[in-house]
């Protein structure tokens, strides 16, 4: 054991070093690349694809070791290569070549910068410098040959030599690497250069030509097409390497330019599609979507600077999406007969074919060297076809197209444009043909109206069949003339259509009609329009009843029949709805119209076929009763009309009860006209309305003179206002405790030049029923205030007031408040000295409106008196709701001689005192009445007992006598 240890210890140190070297070599062998199999090259090989045999090593660092291919002696050696660039990422490529010929071979190694084949759709490889340097296993590094499109290195292979080449890669991807015979490579480059030059020349001329067309024509589709042409030109300039010849760019800049060219191509295609198809006219949102799309693509130009691959990938996807959306739009618009879409079909079909080829190329399914320049030429061909399409459409309708059509073609186009249907009757074969088929318009199966002319007869209106047949027979018999005929034909849904045929015969050599050709036009709408116009001219639009003119025409016809015998004895009724204006004012015109329609239906149910109901005016109806002759039955019928109108109506959750004033006039005089009979009925109706309404009034001859007098009185009153024939008189109002004058009531008088003094009871109702009551009221108030101011000027500040009466028409007038304020401002009359008197019936016509107006008048300082108190039925209920400060007890209650009189007077006066109101008693006839009322608490009295109405001058003298100590102004 000791001896063996000695032997081991005696081993020389060189053995230990040898073991260490073996271990280090094993480690290095594990970390280095294996030897590549050499590719054999002969003299006849002009081009070899080394891509599949080239081994790529990534992330190997700056120093790379590899085993060489076995040489002629069969020995494999190891070599180490160091990176020549500081930016090297540690990516290497290894391949080996073996010269099996007996002569020296000159070759070039070519690695294209960009290759569309296999570049991918998403995050595509846009290319740049591929190989930084190539180091052979023997000799020096290879010399780089000048080339802007590829990395080219020249090599020389000796006979029988096997050389391993290590390429320092600039990128980890090496899409393609070739070994070319130098002359063959040069010829190939020259051939592609010639092709590219031709394509570039065509693209440039096309872009320039379209730009010139845009300047000349100015149509919106031309700049969009020119933009597409310039984008294609930019793309192939970059793709064909022409851009490097114009400007100096680095290999990294090539990727940016290529991405920008693809973005421009995608953007210009979107703009062209939107502009050419004019998508904004079809839907507004399409314009917004396109604008957002173009903005997104425009943003890709900025993205291309930082990451060209992302920008290029999105651009390629956008181009494919635009082509897909475009074919959908073209198909849809083409089926809608949009001529632009139809003209674009060939060009867009070529785009889809190009897109399919490009997809096969970028995915690597097409991998030859010709496909990339072929796709560039295809883009130019697409733009060329699009340019011809755009020019054809842009210059359509120009002067050069004049004379393109013959007269016959122009007539055919005019007929097609008019939309008429051609009617062709082959008389010899008795066959009718319509173009387009009129059967479709009638809802019939196609071709149903084709065939013999007699086939049309069953579908014609019964009243038109004989006339249609006779018209055709006359045309055939006379062998001349024109067919101009209108008739009705039944459609499949049962409705009749009006058709108008206008045709002319065509004669044969024997003089007989062989054909009849013309047009058929559907004139149903025109016929219906004429019928509607005729109906509207004779009927009321709201109720559909005959109007006044038709009513008079029918009445004339009935009167003509009545004069020939005893069987017809008509009665005319004029029906007017009471207070219909209040319904319109309260519920609105629409509600009033609905109520009239409902009343029309009720009245129609009471009539018999021979009777006539018409709407004469707004709320006035006329009725010709022929079915009843007996006066008693006529009266019963009129009563039934009144009761039918009074049936409650439910509208807007409220119940409405209407009444009517009915005047009737029966025919007794054969000389009477329709207008005279209707006028008599209307006079009777007006008489019923003046009597309070809701009644039937038979006509009496005396109504005619009354009506004439009333019209004359209205005319005279109108002139009296203009000529200032009206005046005011003033009746004193005294204090019952001391018989002192406290005020006057202004009363209007009319001194007619022929009739003398006309009492207010005659002309005030006439004024209220016309538009004269408003100027009368303004006149009375202005004259009274002016007289009061005049009295104050000459009699001093006397403690009196003036009462002026208001009518219901004034109270419901919205301008009353403004008129009162204007008069007070004009006359400078103190408002607290003026009292406005209203009767209870005026207030009750429209309580809410009256309350609003009275409140505003009270705010001005005016006094308000309720006249004729005690004659109504609801004075007590509304007394507290209105701002009255004075009550005037009606003279009928003052003069009452029944035992209840003191009780009623005491109650009224006591109630007024509690409400802080003053009381004026009218109609006092004696000292005893005055004393009794004074004891009951009545403040004032007014009657002829205290003095008759006197003029303004007499009032002034009276005031000077009764108030002599008053301070004069």
PDB file of N, CA, C and O in Angstrom, residues 893-924:
ATOM      1  N   UNK A 893    -137.764  94.435  -4.996  1.00  0.00           N
ATOM      2  CA  UNK A 893    -137.784  94.028  -3.599  1.00  0.00           C
ATOM      3  C   UNK A 893    -138.168  95.194  -2.685  1.00  0.00           C
ATOM      4  O   UNK A 893    -138.852  95.011  -1.667  1.00  0.00           O
ATOM      5  N   UNK A 894    -137.768  96.429  -3.066  1.00  0.00           N
ATOM      6  CA  UNK A 894    -138.098  97.601  -2.243  1.00  0.00           C
ATOM      7  C   UNK A 894    -139.593  97.878  -2.303  1.00  0.00           C
ATOM      8  O   UNK A 894    -140.238  98.255  -1.305  1.00  0.00           O
ATOM      9  N   UNK A 895    -140.211  97.701  -3.483  1.00  0.00           N
ATOM     10  CA  UNK A 895    -141.624  98.018  -3.679  1.00  0.00           C
ATOM     11  C   UNK A 895    -142.551  96.853  -3.326  1.00  0.00           C
ATOM     12  O   UNK A 895    -143.759  96.947  -3.502  1.00  0.00           O
ATOM     13  N   UNK A 896    -141.999  95.777  -2.862  1.00  0.00           N
ATOM     14  CA  UNK A 896    -142.808  94.614  -2.497  1.00  0.00           C
ATOM     15  C   UNK A 896    -143.733  94.996  -1.322  1.00  0.00           C
ATOM     16  O   UNK A 896    -143.298  95.613  -0.344  1.00  0.00           O
ATOM     17  N   UNK A 897    -145.001  94.610  -1.418  1.00  0.00           N
ATOM     18  CA  UNK A 897    -145.988  94.974  -0.380  1.00  0.00           C
ATOM     19  C   UNK A 897    -146.385  93.796   0.496  1.00  0.00           C
ATOM     20  O   UNK A 897    -147.281  93.898   1.325  1.00  0.00           O
ATOM     21  N   UNK A 898    -145.712  92.666   0.319  1.00  0.00           N
ATOM     22  CA  UNK A 898    -146.047  91.484   1.116  1.00  0.00           C
ATOM     23  C   UNK A 898    -145.497  91.635   2.521  1.00  0.00           C
ATOM     24  O   UNK A 898    -144.571  92.414   2.769  1.00  0.00           O
ATOM     25  N   UNK A 899    -146.029  90.862   3.495  1.00  0.00           N
ATOM     26  CA  UNK A 899    -145.541  90.957   4.887  1.00  0.00           C
ATOM     27  C   UNK A 899    -144.076  90.549   5.031  1.00  0.00           C
ATOM     28  O   UNK A 899    -143.436  90.905   6.040  1.00  0.00           O
ATOM     29  N   UNK A 900    -143.561  89.800   4.076  1.00  0.00           N
ATOM     30  CA  UNK A 900    -142.173  89.325   4.189  1.00  0.00           C
ATOM     31  C   UNK A 900    -141.156  90.398   3.806  1.00  0.00           C
ATOM     32  O   UNK A 900    -139.964  90.207   3.995  1.00  0.00           O
ATOM     33  N   UNK A 901    -141.631  91.510   3.233  1.00  0.00           N
ATOM     34  CA  UNK A 901    -140.711  92.544   2.761  1.00  0.00           C
ATOM     35  C   UNK A 901    -139.788  93.051   3.865  1.00  0.00           C
ATOM     36  O   UNK A 901    -138.563  93.113   3.669  1.00  0.00           O
ATOM     37  N   UNK A 902    -140.295  93.465   5.066  1.00  0.00           N
ATOM     38  CA  UNK A 902    -139.386  93.975   6.111  1.00  0.00           C
ATOM     39  C   UNK A 902    -138.339  92.949   6.528  1.00  0.00           C
ATOM     40  O   UNK A 902    -137.184  93.293   6.818  1.00  0.00           O
ATOM     41  N   UNK A 903    -138.760  91.692   6.557  1.00  0.00           N
ATOM     42  CA  UNK A 903    -137.821  90.643   6.999  1.00  0.00           C
ATOM     43  C   UNK A 903    -136.678  90.516   5.993  1.00  0.00           C
ATOM     44  O   UNK A 903    -135.497  90.438   6.369  1.00  0.00           O
ATOM     45  N   UNK A 904    -137.030  90.478   4.707  1.00  0.00           N
ATOM     46  CA  UNK A 904    -135.999  90.341   3.679  1.00  0.00           C
ATOM     47  C   UNK A 904    -135.075  91.544   3.663  1.00  0.00           C
ATOM     48  O   UNK A 904    -133.844  91.403   3.571  1.00  0.00           O
ATOM     49  N   UNK A 905    -135.648  92.768   3.738  1.00  0.00           N
ATOM     50  CA  UNK A 905    -134.814  93.954   3.724  1.00  0.00           C
ATOM     51  C   UNK A 905    -133.893  93.994   4.939  1.00  0.00           C
ATOM     52  O   UNK A 905    -132.699  94.349   4.821  1.00  0.00           O
ATOM     53  N   UNK A 906    -134.449  93.663   6.114  1.00  0.00           N
ATOM     54  CA  UNK A 906    -133.630  93.683   7.337  1.00  0.00           C
ATOM     55  C   UNK A 906    -132.473  92.667   7.218  1.00  0.00           C
ATOM     56  O   UNK A 906    -131.341  92.943   7.622  1.00  0.00           O
ATOM     57  N   UNK A 907    -132.753  91.512   6.649  1.00  0.00           N
ATOM     58  CA  UNK A 907    -131.716  90.478   6.522  1.00  0.00           C
ATOM     59  C   UNK A 907    -130.607  90.926   5.572  1.00  0.00           C
ATOM     60  O   UNK A 907    -129.413  90.765   5.850  1.00  0.00           O
ATOM     61  N   UNK A 908    -131.013  91.512   4.439  1.00  0.00           N
ATOM     62  CA  UNK A 908    -130.012  91.936   3.461  1.00  0.00           C
ATOM     63  C   UNK A 908    -129.147  93.050   4.027  1.00  0.00           C
ATOM     64  O   UNK A 908    -127.915  93.033   3.919  1.00  0.00           O
ATOM     65  N   UNK A 909    -129.803  94.047   4.658  1.00  0.00           N
ATOM     66  CA  UNK A 909    -129.057  95.187   5.188  1.00  0.00           C
ATOM     67  C   UNK A 909    -128.153  94.744   6.331  1.00  0.00           C
ATOM     68  O   UNK A 909    -126.997  95.178   6.445  1.00  0.00           O
ATOM     69  N   UNK A 910    -128.639  93.869   7.191  1.00  0.00           N
ATOM     70  CA  UNK A 910    -127.825  93.374   8.305  1.00  0.00           C
ATOM     71  C   UNK A 910    -126.621  92.585   7.788  1.00  0.00           C
ATOM     72  O   UNK A 910    -125.503  92.719   8.297  1.00  0.00           O
ATOM     73  N   UNK A 911    -126.847  91.744   6.776  1.00  0.00           N
ATOM     74  CA  UNK A 911    -125.743  90.968   6.194  1.00  0.00           C
ATOM     75  C   UNK A 911    -124.697  91.899   5.583  1.00  0.00           C
ATOM     76  O   UNK A 911    -123.480  91.705   5.754  1.00  0.00           O
ATOM     77  N   UNK A 912    -125.136  92.943   4.869  1.00  0.00           N
ATOM     78  CA  UNK A 912    -124.204  93.887   4.268  1.00  0.00           C
ATOM     79  C   UNK A 912    -123.412  94.618   5.325  1.00  0.00           C
ATOM     80  O   UNK A 912    -122.207  94.885   5.157  1.00  0.00           O
ATOM     81  N   UNK A 913    -124.074  94.970   6.432  1.00  0.00           N
ATOM     82  CA  UNK A 913    -123.374  95.668   7.509  1.00  0.00           C
ATOM     83  C   UNK A 913    -122.300  94.775   8.117  1.00  0.00           C
ATOM     84  O   UNK A 913    -121.192  95.229   8.431  1.00  0.00           O
ATOM     85  N   UNK A 914    -122.639  93.500   8.303  1.00  0.00           N
ATOM     86  CA  UNK A 914    -121.651  92.569   8.846  1.00  0.00           C
ATOM     87  C   UNK A 914    -120.467  92.404   7.891  1.00  0.00           C
ATOM     88  O   UNK A 914    -119.336  92.182   8.329  1.00  0.00           O
ATOM     89  N   UNK A 915    -120.724  92.477   6.589  1.00  0.00           N
ATOM     90  CA  UNK A 915    -119.657  92.329   5.586  1.00  0.00           C
ATOM     91  C   UNK A 915    -118.981  93.650   5.277  1.00  0.00           C
ATOM     92  O   UNK A 915    -118.164  93.711   4.352  1.00  0.00           O
ATOM     93  N   UNK A 916    -119.316  94.690   6.012  1.00  0.00           N
ATOM     94  CA  UNK A 916    -118.724  96.019   5.845  1.00  0.00           C
ATOM     95  C   UNK A 916    -118.982  96.546   4.439  1.00  0.00           C
ATOM     96  O   UNK A 916    -118.080  97.068   3.768  1.00  0.00           O
ATOM     97  N   UNK A 917    -120.213  96.406   3.966  1.00  0.00           N
ATOM     98  CA  UNK A 917    -120.605  96.896   2.654  1.00  0.00           C
ATOM     99  C   UNK A 917    -121.646  97.999   2.810  1.00  0.00           C
ATOM    100  O   UNK A 917    -122.429  98.007   3.766  1.00  0.00           O
ATOM    101  N   UNK A 918    -121.636  98.922   1.836  1.00  0.00           N
ATOM    102  CA  UNK A 918    -122.667  99.951   1.784  1.00  0.00           C
ATOM    103  C   UNK A 918    -123.865  99.423   1.012  1.00  0.00           C
ATOM    104  O   UNK A 918    -123.732  98.589   0.118  1.00  0.00           O
ATOM    105  N   UNK A 919    -125.079  99.974   1.354  1.00  0.00           N
ATOM    106  CA  UNK A 919    -126.319  99.503   0.742  1.00  0.00           C
ATOM    107  C   UNK A 919    -127.014 100.691   0.091  1.00  0.00           C
ATOM    108  O   UNK A 919    -127.182 101.747   0.724  1.00  0.00           O
ATOM    109  N   UNK A 920    -127.415 100.498  -1.195  1.00  0.00           N
ATOM    110  CA  UNK A 920    -128.184 101.494  -1.933  1.00  0.00           C
ATOM    111  C   UNK A 920    -129.515 100.861  -2.290  1.00  0.00           C
ATOM    112  O   UNK A 920    -129.547  99.783  -2.894  1.00  0.00           O
ATOM    113  N   UNK A 921    -130.603 101.505  -1.926  1.00  0.00           N
ATOM    114  CA  UNK A 921    -131.950 101.001  -2.228  1.00  0.00           C
ATOM    115  C   UNK A 921    -132.495 101.743  -3.438  1.00  0.00           C
ATOM    116  O   UNK A 921    -132.493 102.985  -3.479  1.00  0.00           O
ATOM    117  N   UNK A 922    -132.968 101.009  -4.457  1.00  0.00           N
ATOM    118  CA  UNK A 922    -133.526 101.596  -5.655  1.00  0.00           C
ATOM    119  C   UNK A 922    -135.054 101.539  -5.601  1.00  0.00           C
ATOM    120  O   UNK A 922    -135.637 100.650  -4.965  1.00  0.00           O
ATOM    121  N   UNK A 923    -135.694 102.482  -6.284  1.00  0.00           N
ATOM    122  CA  UNK A 923    -137.153 102.452  -6.409  1.00  0.00           C
ATOM    123  C   UNK A 923    -137.915 102.966  -5.206  1.00  0.00           C
ATOM    124  O   UNK A 923    -139.076 102.593  -5.009  1.00  0.00           O
ATOM    125  N   UNK A 924    -137.300 103.818  -4.346  1.00  0.00           N
ATOM    126  CA  UNK A 924    -138.005 104.390  -3.192  1.00  0.00           C
ATOM    127  C   UNK A 924    -139.045 105.384  -3.721  1.00  0.00           C
ATOM    128  O   UNK A 924    -138.727 106.279  -4.513  1.00  0.00           O
TER     129      UNK A 924
END
